[in-house]
Amino acid sequence: MRYPDTVVRCRPGGVNRFGDRGAETRTEMAGAFAPVSSTEDHVTRGDTVTTQATLFLPYGSDVVATDVIEIGGRRWHVDGDPAQWSSPLTGRRAVCSVSLRAVSG
């Protein structure tokens, strides 16, 4: 698979003994971004738009559920644990798929 998009994985820093957060770690990665859907909620939360997307990364990429992915200046939250896909027949390691979610409004 080709990975035409450059994305930035933003990992939150730890918390020191005083409760202060450390600086986030930013790492550039090659990926393939695929928008999935968006929904609007006009009733309960005002004009809230939730957009979902999938990011495909090379197999074994270091992404966890607490990371934030920055694509084209927009920040996306990782939605659940990333999935490492491999073939059950050949064992070929294929791709890491990451579900993303962004909420605006």
PDB file of N, CA and C in Angstrom:
ATOM      1  N   MET A   1       0.847  -1.181   0.000  1.00  0.00           N
ATOM      2  CA  MET A   1       0.000   0.000   0.000  1.00  0.00           C
ATOM      3  C   MET A   1       0.888   1.238   0.000  1.00  0.00           C
ATOM      4  N   ARG A   2       0.492   2.229  -0.738  1.00  0.00           N
ATOM      5  CA  ARG A   2       1.213   3.502  -0.747  1.00  0.00           C
ATOM      6  C   ARG A   2       0.625   4.416   0.329  1.00  0.00           C
ATOM      7  N   TYR A   3       1.477   5.223   0.906  1.00  0.00           N
ATOM      8  CA  TYR A   3       1.066   6.133   1.971  1.00  0.00           C
ATOM      9  C   TYR A   3       1.365   7.565   1.535  1.00  0.00           C
ATOM     10  N   PRO A   4       0.415   8.210   0.847  1.00  0.00           N
ATOM     11  CA  PRO A   4       0.676   9.522   0.261  1.00  0.00           C
ATOM     12  C   PRO A   4       0.586  10.711   1.209  1.00  0.00           C
ATOM     13  N   ASP A   5      -0.004  10.532   2.381  1.00  0.00           N
ATOM     14  CA  ASP A   5      -0.228  11.655   3.296  1.00  0.00           C
ATOM     15  C   ASP A   5       0.807  11.661   4.420  1.00  0.00           C
ATOM     16  N   THR A   6       1.266  12.851   4.770  1.00  0.00           N
ATOM     17  CA  THR A   6       2.118  13.007   5.946  1.00  0.00           C
ATOM     18  C   THR A   6       1.234  13.442   7.098  1.00  0.00           C
ATOM     19  N   VAL A   7       1.245  12.660   8.163  1.00  0.00           N
ATOM     20  CA  VAL A   7       0.441  12.957   9.340  1.00  0.00           C
ATOM     21  C   VAL A   7       1.375  13.116  10.532  1.00  0.00           C
ATOM     22  N   VAL A   8       0.886  13.764  11.580  1.00  0.00           N
ATOM     23  CA  VAL A   8       1.679  13.957  12.791  1.00  0.00           C
ATOM     24  C   VAL A   8       0.955  13.289  13.953  1.00  0.00           C
ATOM     25  N   ARG A   9       1.650  12.351  14.593  1.00  0.00           N
ATOM     26  CA  ARG A   9       1.105  11.727  15.794  1.00  0.00           C
ATOM     27  C   ARG A   9       1.500  12.592  16.986  1.00  0.00           C
ATOM     28  N   CYS A  10       0.515  13.042  17.756  1.00  0.00           N
ATOM     29  CA  CYS A  10       0.756  13.879  18.931  1.00  0.00           C
ATOM     30  C   CYS A  10       0.431  13.041  20.169  1.00  0.00           C
ATOM     31  N   ARG A  11       1.452  12.772  20.949  1.00  0.00           N
ATOM     32  CA  ARG A  11       1.267  11.963  22.145  1.00  0.00           C
ATOM     33  C   ARG A  11       1.387  12.863  23.366  1.00  0.00           C
ATOM     34  N   PRO A  12       0.354  12.889  24.216  1.00  0.00           N
ATOM     35  CA  PRO A  12       0.394  13.761  25.398  1.00  0.00           C
ATOM     36  C   PRO A  12       1.563  13.409  26.311  1.00  0.00           C
ATOM     37  N   GLY A  13       2.137  14.457  26.914  1.00  0.00           N
ATOM     38  CA  GLY A  13       3.210  14.239  27.880  1.00  0.00           C
ATOM     39  C   GLY A  13       2.652  13.710  29.184  1.00  0.00           C
ATOM     40  N   GLY A  14       3.510  13.193  29.999  1.00  0.00           N
ATOM     41  CA  GLY A  14       3.091  12.663  31.301  1.00  0.00           C
ATOM     42  C   GLY A  14       2.762  13.792  32.275  1.00  0.00           C
ATOM     43  N   VAL A  15       2.343  13.413  33.444  1.00  0.00           N
ATOM     44  CA  VAL A  15       2.000  14.371  34.493  1.00  0.00           C
ATOM     45  C   VAL A  15       3.038  14.245  35.598  1.00  0.00           C
ATOM     46  N   ASN A  16       3.612  15.390  36.019  1.00  0.00           N
ATOM     47  CA  ASN A  16       4.600  15.335  37.091  1.00  0.00           C
ATOM     48  C   ASN A  16       3.912  15.287  38.458  1.00  0.00           C
ATOM     49  N   ARG A  17       4.694  15.276  39.523  1.00  0.00           N
ATOM     50  CA  ARG A  17       4.123  15.117  40.867  1.00  0.00           C
ATOM     51  C   ARG A  17       3.291  16.312  41.314  1.00  0.00           C
ATOM     52  N   PHE A  18       3.392  17.427  40.581  1.00  0.00           N
ATOM     53  CA  PHE A  18       2.600  18.618  40.911  1.00  0.00           C
ATOM     54  C   PHE A  18       1.314  18.696  40.087  1.00  0.00           C
ATOM     55  N   GLY A  19       1.111  17.724  39.197  1.00  0.00           N
ATOM     56  CA  GLY A  19      -0.082  17.706  38.359  1.00  0.00           C
ATOM     57  C   GLY A  19       0.066  18.473  37.058  1.00  0.00           C
ATOM     58  N   ASP A  20       1.290  18.946  36.761  1.00  0.00           N
ATOM     59  CA  ASP A  20       1.519  19.676  35.513  1.00  0.00           C
ATOM     60  C   ASP A  20       1.796  18.698  34.385  1.00  0.00           C
ATOM     61  N   ARG A  21       1.183  18.973  33.228  1.00  0.00           N
ATOM     62  CA  ARG A  21       1.396  18.124  32.052  1.00  0.00           C
ATOM     63  C   ARG A  21       2.692  18.496  31.357  1.00  0.00           C
ATOM     64  N   GLY A  22       3.395  17.474  30.901  1.00  0.00           N
ATOM     65  CA  GLY A  22       4.595  17.689  30.115  1.00  0.00           C
ATOM     66  C   GLY A  22       4.226  18.011  28.671  1.00  0.00           C
ATOM     67  N   ALA A  23       5.203  18.435  27.903  1.00  0.00           N
ATOM     68  CA  ALA A  23       4.971  18.775  26.494  1.00  0.00           C
ATOM     69  C   ALA A  23       4.625  17.519  25.697  1.00  0.00           C
ATOM     70  N   GLU A  24       3.744  17.677  24.709  1.00  0.00           N
ATOM     71  CA  GLU A  24       3.394  16.534  23.877  1.00  0.00           C
ATOM     72  C   GLU A  24       4.540  16.225  22.929  1.00  0.00           C
ATOM     73  N   THR A  25       4.654  14.956  22.558  1.00  0.00           N
ATOM     74  CA  THR A  25       5.657  14.496  21.613  1.00  0.00           C
ATOM     75  C   THR A  25       5.022  14.425  20.242  1.00  0.00           C
ATOM     76  N   ARG A  26       5.646  15.063  19.245  1.00  0.00           N
ATOM     77  CA  ARG A  26       5.107  15.081  17.882  1.00  0.00           C
ATOM     78  C   ARG A  26       6.018  14.260  16.970  1.00  0.00           C
ATOM     79  N   THR A  27       5.425  13.309  16.243  1.00  0.00           N
ATOM     80  CA  THR A  27       6.171  12.430  15.359  1.00  0.00           C
ATOM     81  C   THR A  27       5.494  12.383  13.997  1.00  0.00           C
ATOM     82  N   GLU A  28       6.243  12.699  12.936  1.00  0.00           N
ATOM     83  CA  GLU A  28       5.691  12.612  11.574  1.00  0.00           C
ATOM     84  C   GLU A  28       5.657  11.157  11.134  1.00  0.00           C
ATOM     85  N   MET A  29       4.576  10.803  10.435  1.00  0.00           N
ATOM     86  CA  MET A  29       4.393   9.444   9.925  1.00  0.00           C
ATOM     87  C   MET A  29       3.799   9.521   8.523  1.00  0.00           C
ATOM     88  N   ALA A  30       4.029   8.492   7.729  1.00  0.00           N
ATOM     89  CA  ALA A  30       3.397   8.388   6.414  1.00  0.00           C
ATOM     90  C   ALA A  30       2.129   7.566   6.560  1.00  0.00           C
ATOM     91  N   GLY A  31       1.033   8.036   5.973  1.00  0.00           N
ATOM     92  CA  GLY A  31      -0.236   7.328   6.091  1.00  0.00           C
ATOM     93  C   GLY A  31      -1.123   7.589   4.887  1.00  0.00           C
ATOM     94  N   ALA A  32      -2.269   6.970   4.903  1.00  0.00           N
ATOM     95  CA  ALA A  32      -3.294   7.186   3.872  1.00  0.00           C
ATOM     96  C   ALA A  32      -4.591   7.516   4.600  1.00  0.00           C
ATOM     97  N   PHE A  33      -5.109   8.724   4.380  1.00  0.00           N
ATOM     98  CA  PHE A  33      -6.283   9.234   5.073  1.00  0.00           C
ATOM     99  C   PHE A  33      -7.530   8.986   4.238  1.00  0.00           C
ATOM    100  N   ALA A  34      -8.583   8.450   4.873  1.00  0.00           N
ATOM    101  CA  ALA A  34      -9.840   8.163   4.175  1.00  0.00           C
ATOM    102  C   ALA A  34     -11.013   8.658   5.012  1.00  0.00           C
ATOM    103  N   PRO A  35     -11.659   9.785   4.627  1.00  0.00           N
ATOM    104  CA  PRO A  35     -12.848  10.241   5.336  1.00  0.00           C
ATOM    105  C   PRO A  35     -13.965   9.207   5.223  1.00  0.00           C
ATOM    106  N   VAL A  36     -14.751   9.048   6.289  1.00  0.00           N
ATOM    107  CA  VAL A  36     -15.809   8.041   6.289  1.00  0.00           C
ATOM    108  C   VAL A  36     -17.182   8.693   6.287  1.00  0.00           C
ATOM    109  N   SER A  37     -17.499   9.463   7.334  1.00  0.00           N
ATOM    110  CA  SER A  37     -18.840  10.047   7.422  1.00  0.00           C
ATOM    111  C   SER A  37     -18.837  11.219   8.391  1.00  0.00           C
ATOM    112  N   SER A  38     -19.935  11.964   8.353  1.00  0.00           N
ATOM    113  CA  SER A  38     -20.125  13.015   9.349  1.00  0.00           C
ATOM    114  C   SER A  38     -21.600  13.086   9.707  1.00  0.00           C
ATOM    115  N   THR A  39     -21.863  13.491  10.939  1.00  0.00           N
ATOM    116  CA  THR A  39     -23.237  13.630  11.414  1.00  0.00           C
ATOM    117  C   THR A  39     -23.386  14.983  12.089  1.00  0.00           C
ATOM    118  N   GLU A  40     -24.585  15.519  12.033  1.00  0.00           N
ATOM    119  CA  GLU A  40     -24.887  16.794  12.670  1.00  0.00           C
ATOM    120  C   GLU A  40     -25.920  16.579  13.758  1.00  0.00           C
ATOM    121  N   ASP A  41     -25.748  17.269  14.876  1.00  0.00           N
ATOM    122  CA  ASP A  41     -26.688  17.186  15.988  1.00  0.00           C
ATOM    123  C   ASP A  41     -27.176  18.598  16.289  1.00  0.00           C
ATOM    124  N   HIS A  42     -28.377  18.919  15.828  1.00  0.00           N
ATOM    125  CA  HIS A  42     -28.943  20.257  16.010  1.00  0.00           C
ATOM    126  C   HIS A  42     -29.794  20.377  17.276  1.00  0.00           C
ATOM    127  N   VAL A  43     -30.154  19.239  17.864  1.00  0.00           N
ATOM    128  CA  VAL A  43     -31.128  19.263  18.949  1.00  0.00           C
ATOM    129  C   VAL A  43     -30.474  19.353  20.325  1.00  0.00           C
ATOM    130  N   THR A  44     -29.651  18.371  20.678  1.00  0.00           N
ATOM    131  CA  THR A  44     -29.174  18.287  22.054  1.00  0.00           C
ATOM    132  C   THR A  44     -27.941  19.120  22.344  1.00  0.00           C
ATOM    133  N   ARG A  45     -27.094  19.341  21.374  1.00  0.00           N
ATOM    134  CA  ARG A  45     -25.841  20.034  21.652  1.00  0.00           C
ATOM    135  C   ARG A  45     -25.650  21.281  20.801  1.00  0.00           C
ATOM    136  N   GLY A  46     -26.657  21.792  20.196  1.00  0.00           N
ATOM    137  CA  GLY A  46     -26.475  22.920  19.290  1.00  0.00           C
ATOM    138  C   GLY A  46     -26.004  22.412  17.949  1.00  0.00           C
ATOM    139  N   ASP A  47     -25.237  23.182  17.247  1.00  0.00           N
ATOM    140  CA  ASP A  47     -24.751  22.789  15.921  1.00  0.00           C
ATOM    141  C   ASP A  47     -23.425  22.037  16.033  1.00  0.00           C
ATOM    142  N   THR A  48     -23.503  20.812  16.474  1.00  0.00           N
ATOM    143  CA  THR A  48     -22.323  19.977  16.633  1.00  0.00           C
ATOM    144  C   THR A  48     -22.196  19.044  15.435  1.00  0.00           C
ATOM    145  N   VAL A  49     -20.988  18.988  14.875  1.00  0.00           N
ATOM    146  CA  VAL A  49     -20.714  18.092  13.752  1.00  0.00           C
ATOM    147  C   VAL A  49     -19.635  17.111  14.195  1.00  0.00           C
ATOM    148  N   THR A  50     -19.939  15.833  14.082  1.00  0.00           N
ATOM    149  CA  THR A  50     -18.973  14.785  14.384  1.00  0.00           C
ATOM    150  C   THR A  50     -18.564  14.134  13.071  1.00  0.00           C
ATOM    151  N   THR A  51     -17.272  14.139  12.788  1.00  0.00           N
ATOM    152  CA  THR A  51     -16.749  13.563  11.557  1.00  0.00           C
ATOM    153  C   THR A  51     -15.878  12.372  11.904  1.00  0.00           C
ATOM    154  N   GLN A  52     -16.048  11.299  11.144  1.00  0.00           N
ATOM    155  CA  GLN A  52     -15.242  10.100  11.354  1.00  0.00           C
ATOM    156  C   GLN A  52     -14.415   9.818  10.119  1.00  0.00           C
ATOM    157  N   ALA A  53     -13.248   9.241  10.337  1.00  0.00           N
ATOM    158  CA  ALA A  53     -12.341   8.913   9.242  1.00  0.00           C
ATOM    159  C   ALA A  53     -11.519   7.697   9.636  1.00  0.00           C
ATOM    160  N   THR A  54     -10.824   7.135   8.666  1.00  0.00           N
ATOM    161  CA  THR A  54      -9.907   6.027   8.916  1.00  0.00           C
ATOM    162  C   THR A  54      -8.536   6.432   8.400  1.00  0.00           C
ATOM    163  N   LEU A  55      -7.527   6.132   9.168  1.00  0.00           N
ATOM    164  CA  LEU A  55      -6.153   6.381   8.764  1.00  0.00           C
ATOM    165  C   LEU A  55      -5.457   5.038   8.646  1.00  0.00           C
ATOM    166  N   PHE A  56      -4.835   4.803   7.487  1.00  0.00           N
ATOM    167  CA  PHE A  56      -4.085   3.573   7.258  1.00  0.00           C
ATOM    168  C   PHE A  56      -2.605   3.889   7.375  1.00  0.00           C
ATOM    169  N   LEU A  57      -1.916   3.112   8.196  1.00  0.00           N
ATOM    170  CA  LEU A  57      -0.490   3.284   8.447  1.00  0.00           C
ATOM    171  C   LEU A  57       0.217   1.958   8.188  1.00  0.00           C
ATOM    172  N   PRO A  58       1.541   1.972   8.047  1.00  0.00           N
ATOM    173  CA  PRO A  58       2.256   0.698   7.907  1.00  0.00           C
ATOM    174  C   PRO A  58       2.032  -0.197   9.124  1.00  0.00           C
ATOM    175  N   TYR A  59       2.015  -1.499   8.897  1.00  0.00           N
ATOM    176  CA  TYR A  59       1.818  -2.477   9.960  1.00  0.00           C
ATOM    177  C   TYR A  59       2.839  -2.234  11.070  1.00  0.00           C
ATOM    178  N   GLY A  60       2.394  -2.299  12.312  1.00  0.00           N
ATOM    179  CA  GLY A  60       3.278  -2.134  13.453  1.00  0.00           C
ATOM    180  C   GLY A  60       3.503  -0.695  13.879  1.00  0.00           C
ATOM    181  N   SER A  61       2.801   0.256  13.264  1.00  0.00           N
ATOM    182  CA  SER A  61       2.967   1.663  13.635  1.00  0.00           C
ATOM    183  C   SER A  61       2.593   1.877  15.097  1.00  0.00           C
ATOM    184  N   ASP A  62       3.335   2.751  15.756  1.00  0.00           N
ATOM    185  CA  ASP A  62       3.149   3.015  17.181  1.00  0.00           C
ATOM    186  C   ASP A  62       2.081   4.094  17.374  1.00  0.00           C
ATOM    187  N   VAL A  63       0.823   3.658  17.455  1.00  0.00           N
ATOM    188  CA  VAL A  63      -0.307   4.549  17.718  1.00  0.00           C
ATOM    189  C   VAL A  63      -1.152   3.894  18.795  1.00  0.00           C
ATOM    190  N   VAL A  64      -1.565   4.687  19.781  1.00  0.00           N
ATOM    191  CA  VAL A  64      -2.404   4.166  20.863  1.00  0.00           C
ATOM    192  C   VAL A  64      -3.668   5.014  20.977  1.00  0.00           C
ATOM    193  N   ALA A  65      -4.632   4.536  21.744  1.00  0.00           N
ATOM    194  CA  ALA A  65      -5.951   5.175  21.828  1.00  0.00           C
ATOM    195  C   ALA A  65      -5.918   6.584  22.410  1.00  0.00           C
ATOM    196  N   THR A  66      -4.878   6.958  23.122  1.00  0.00           N
ATOM    197  CA  THR A  66      -4.815   8.297  23.727  1.00  0.00           C
ATOM    198  C   THR A  66      -4.108   9.316  22.834  1.00  0.00           C
ATOM    199  N   ASP A  67      -3.645   8.896  21.664  1.00  0.00           N
ATOM    200  CA  ASP A  67      -2.953   9.809  20.748  1.00  0.00           C
ATOM    201  C   ASP A  67      -3.937  10.714  20.016  1.00  0.00           C
ATOM    202  N   VAL A  68      -3.415  11.809  19.514  1.00  0.00           N
ATOM    203  CA  VAL A  68      -4.148  12.713  18.634  1.00  0.00           C
ATOM    204  C   VAL A  68      -3.366  12.757  17.331  1.00  0.00           C
ATOM    205  N   ILE A  69      -4.076  12.683  16.211  1.00  0.00           N
ATOM    206  CA  ILE A  69      -3.441  12.715  14.896  1.00  0.00           C
ATOM    207  C   ILE A  69      -3.749  14.055  14.248  1.00  0.00           C
ATOM    208  N   GLU A  70      -2.728  14.706  13.738  1.00  0.00           N
ATOM    209  CA  GLU A  70      -2.900  15.989  13.056  1.00  0.00           C
ATOM    210  C   GLU A  70      -2.700  15.774  11.565  1.00  0.00           C
ATOM    211  N   ILE A  71      -3.730  16.139  10.794  1.00  0.00           N
ATOM    212  CA  ILE A  71      -3.697  15.972   9.339  1.00  0.00           C
ATOM    213  C   ILE A  71      -4.104  17.293   8.718  1.00  0.00           C
ATOM    214  N   GLY A  72      -3.211  17.902   7.979  1.00  0.00           N
ATOM    215  CA  GLY A  72      -3.521  19.173   7.320  1.00  0.00           C
ATOM    216  C   GLY A  72      -3.932  20.265   8.291  1.00  0.00           C
ATOM    217  N   GLY A  73      -3.368  20.275   9.487  1.00  0.00           N
ATOM    218  CA  GLY A  73      -3.697  21.291  10.468  1.00  0.00           C
ATOM    219  C   GLY A  73      -4.909  20.990  11.332  1.00  0.00           C
ATOM    220  N   ARG A  74      -5.648  19.936  11.015  1.00  0.00           N
ATOM    221  CA  ARG A  74      -6.825  19.557  11.810  1.00  0.00           C
ATOM    222  C   ARG A  74      -6.453  18.419  12.747  1.00  0.00           C
ATOM    223  N   ARG A  75      -6.924  18.503  13.981  1.00  0.00           N
ATOM    224  CA  ARG A  75      -6.611  17.482  14.972  1.00  0.00           C
ATOM    225  C   ARG A  75      -7.757  16.467  15.069  1.00  0.00           C
ATOM    226  N   TRP A  76      -7.396  15.183  15.017  1.00  0.00           N
ATOM    227  CA  TRP A  76      -8.331  14.072  15.093  1.00  0.00           C
ATOM    228  C   TRP A  76      -7.967  13.225  16.302  1.00  0.00           C
ATOM    229  N   HIS A  77      -8.976  12.790  17.054  1.00  0.00           N
ATOM    230  CA  HIS A  77      -8.742  11.915  18.200  1.00  0.00           C
ATOM    231  C   HIS A  77      -8.840  10.468  17.741  1.00  0.00           C
ATOM    232  N   VAL A  78      -7.921   9.636  18.214  1.00  0.00           N
ATOM    233  CA  VAL A  78      -7.980   8.208  17.916  1.00  0.00           C
ATOM    234  C   VAL A  78      -9.199   7.648  18.640  1.00  0.00           C
ATOM    235  N   ASP A  79     -10.041   6.930  17.910  1.00  0.00           N
ATOM    236  CA  ASP A  79     -11.298   6.406  18.441  1.00  0.00           C
ATOM    237  C   ASP A  79     -11.159   4.895  18.656  1.00  0.00           C
ATOM    238  N   GLY A  80     -10.721   4.496  19.847  1.00  0.00           N
ATOM    239  CA  GLY A  80     -10.512   3.080  20.147  1.00  0.00           C
ATOM    240  C   GLY A  80      -9.091   2.642  19.832  1.00  0.00           C
ATOM    241  N   ASP A  81      -8.842   1.351  19.977  1.00  0.00           N
ATOM    242  CA  ASP A  81      -7.509   0.815  19.721  1.00  0.00           C
ATOM    243  C   ASP A  81      -7.297   0.591  18.229  1.00  0.00           C
ATOM    244  N   PRO A  82      -6.119   0.952  17.709  1.00  0.00           N
ATOM    245  CA  PRO A  82      -5.802   0.677  16.311  1.00  0.00           C
ATOM    246  C   PRO A  82      -5.773  -0.831  16.052  1.00  0.00           C
ATOM    247  N   ALA A  83      -6.088  -1.220  14.822  1.00  0.00           N
ATOM    248  CA  ALA A  83      -6.107  -2.635  14.445  1.00  0.00           C
ATOM    249  C   ALA A  83      -4.922  -2.941  13.534  1.00  0.00           C
ATOM    250  N   GLN A  84      -4.185  -3.980  13.878  1.00  0.00           N
ATOM    251  CA  GLN A  84      -3.067  -4.444  13.054  1.00  0.00           C
ATOM    252  C   GLN A  84      -3.585  -5.605  12.202  1.00  0.00           C
ATOM    253  N   TRP A  85      -3.672  -5.395  10.887  1.00  0.00           N
ATOM    254  CA  TRP A  85      -4.256  -6.381   9.991  1.00  0.00           C
ATOM    255  C   TRP A  85      -3.175  -7.233   9.344  1.00  0.00           C
ATOM    256  N   SER A  86      -3.380  -8.559   9.405  1.00  0.00           N
ATOM    257  CA  SER A  86      -2.490  -9.486   8.712  1.00  0.00           C
ATOM    258  C   SER A  86      -3.334 -10.617   8.127  1.00  0.00           C
ATOM    259  N   SER A  87      -2.794 -11.279   7.124  1.00  0.00           N
ATOM    260  CA  SER A  87      -3.527 -12.351   6.453  1.00  0.00           C
ATOM    261  C   SER A  87      -3.540 -13.612   7.320  1.00  0.00           C
ATOM    262  N   PRO A  88      -4.717 -14.219   7.532  1.00  0.00           N
ATOM    263  CA  PRO A  88      -4.764 -15.455   8.311  1.00  0.00           C
ATOM    264  C   PRO A  88      -4.203 -16.651   7.539  1.00  0.00           C
ATOM    265  N   LEU A  89      -4.105 -16.527   6.218  1.00  0.00           N
ATOM    266  CA  LEU A  89      -3.621 -17.637   5.388  1.00  0.00           C
ATOM    267  C   LEU A  89      -2.109 -17.614   5.211  1.00  0.00           C
ATOM    268  N   THR A  90      -1.560 -16.424   4.953  1.00  0.00           N
ATOM    269  CA  THR A  90      -0.133 -16.330   4.662  1.00  0.00           C
ATOM    270  C   THR A  90       0.669 -15.703   5.800  1.00  0.00           C
ATOM    271  N   GLY A  91      -0.020 -15.011   6.704  1.00  0.00           N
ATOM    272  CA  GLY A  91       0.680 -14.321   7.775  1.00  0.00           C
ATOM    273  C   GLY A  91       1.271 -12.989   7.337  1.00  0.00           C
ATOM    274  N   ARG A  92       1.032 -12.610   6.082  1.00  0.00           N
ATOM    275  CA  ARG A  92       1.560 -11.344   5.560  1.00  0.00           C
ATOM    276  C   ARG A  92       0.991 -10.185   6.378  1.00  0.00           C
ATOM    277  N   ARG A  93       1.874  -9.321   6.815  1.00  0.00           N
ATOM    278  CA  ARG A  93       1.455  -8.160   7.595  1.00  0.00           C
ATOM    279  C   ARG A  93       1.040  -7.058   6.633  1.00  0.00           C
ATOM    280  N   ALA A  94      -0.214  -6.643   6.738  1.00  0.00           N
ATOM    281  CA  ALA A  94      -0.767  -5.744   5.739  1.00  0.00           C
ATOM    282  C   ALA A  94      -0.743  -4.277   6.159  1.00  0.00           C
ATOM    283  N   VAL A  95      -1.517  -3.931   7.168  1.00  0.00           N
ATOM    284  CA  VAL A  95      -1.725  -2.514   7.458  1.00  0.00           C
ATOM    285  C   VAL A  95      -2.191  -2.331   8.900  1.00  0.00           C
ATOM    286  N   CYS A  96      -2.004  -1.133   9.400  1.00  0.00           N
ATOM    287  CA  CYS A  96      -2.550  -0.731  10.694  1.00  0.00           C
ATOM    288  C   CYS A  96      -3.665   0.267  10.390  1.00  0.00           C
ATOM    289  N   SER A  97      -4.889  -0.027  10.790  1.00  0.00           N
ATOM    290  CA  SER A  97      -5.986   0.906  10.550  1.00  0.00           C
ATOM    291  C   SER A  97      -6.380   1.573  11.864  1.00  0.00           C
ATOM    292  N   VAL A  98      -6.537   2.907  11.784  1.00  0.00           N
ATOM    293  CA  VAL A  98      -6.826   3.715  12.958  1.00  0.00           C
ATOM    294  C   VAL A  98      -8.126   4.463  12.718  1.00  0.00           C
ATOM    295  N   SER A  99      -9.121   4.259  13.563  1.00  0.00           N
ATOM    296  CA  SER A  99     -10.372   5.015  13.482  1.00  0.00           C
ATOM    297  C   SER A  99     -10.152   6.377  14.137  1.00  0.00           C
ATOM    298  N   LEU A 100     -10.599   7.427  13.446  1.00  0.00           N
ATOM    299  CA  LEU A 100     -10.425   8.799  13.940  1.00  0.00           C
ATOM    300  C   LEU A 100     -11.766   9.478  14.097  1.00  0.00           C
ATOM    301  N   ARG A 101     -11.828  10.442  15.009  1.00  0.00           N
ATOM    302  CA  ARG A 101     -13.059  11.205  15.245  1.00  0.00           C
ATOM    303  C   ARG A 101     -12.696  12.650  15.533  1.00  0.00           C
ATOM    304  N   ALA A 102     -13.428  13.571  14.914  1.00  0.00           N
ATOM    305  CA  ALA A 102     -13.256  14.995  15.173  1.00  0.00           C
ATOM    306  C   ALA A 102     -14.626  15.600  15.441  1.00  0.00           C
ATOM    307  N   VAL A 103     -14.725  16.420  16.473  1.00  0.00           N
ATOM    308  CA  VAL A 103     -15.993  17.068  16.830  1.00  0.00           C
ATOM    309  C   VAL A 103     -15.782  18.572  16.756  1.00  0.00           C
ATOM    310  N   SER A 104     -16.715  19.251  16.067  1.00  0.00           N
ATOM    311  CA  SER A 104     -16.634  20.716  15.990  1.00  0.00           C
ATOM    312  C   SER A 104     -18.010  21.305  16.264  1.00  0.00           C
ATOM    313  N   GLY A 105     -17.999  22.527  16.740  1.00  0.00           N
ATOM    314  CA  GLY A 105     -19.257  23.225  16.981  1.00  0.00           C
ATOM    315  C   GLY A 105     -19.675  23.283  18.398  1.00  0.00           C
TER     316      GLY A 105
END
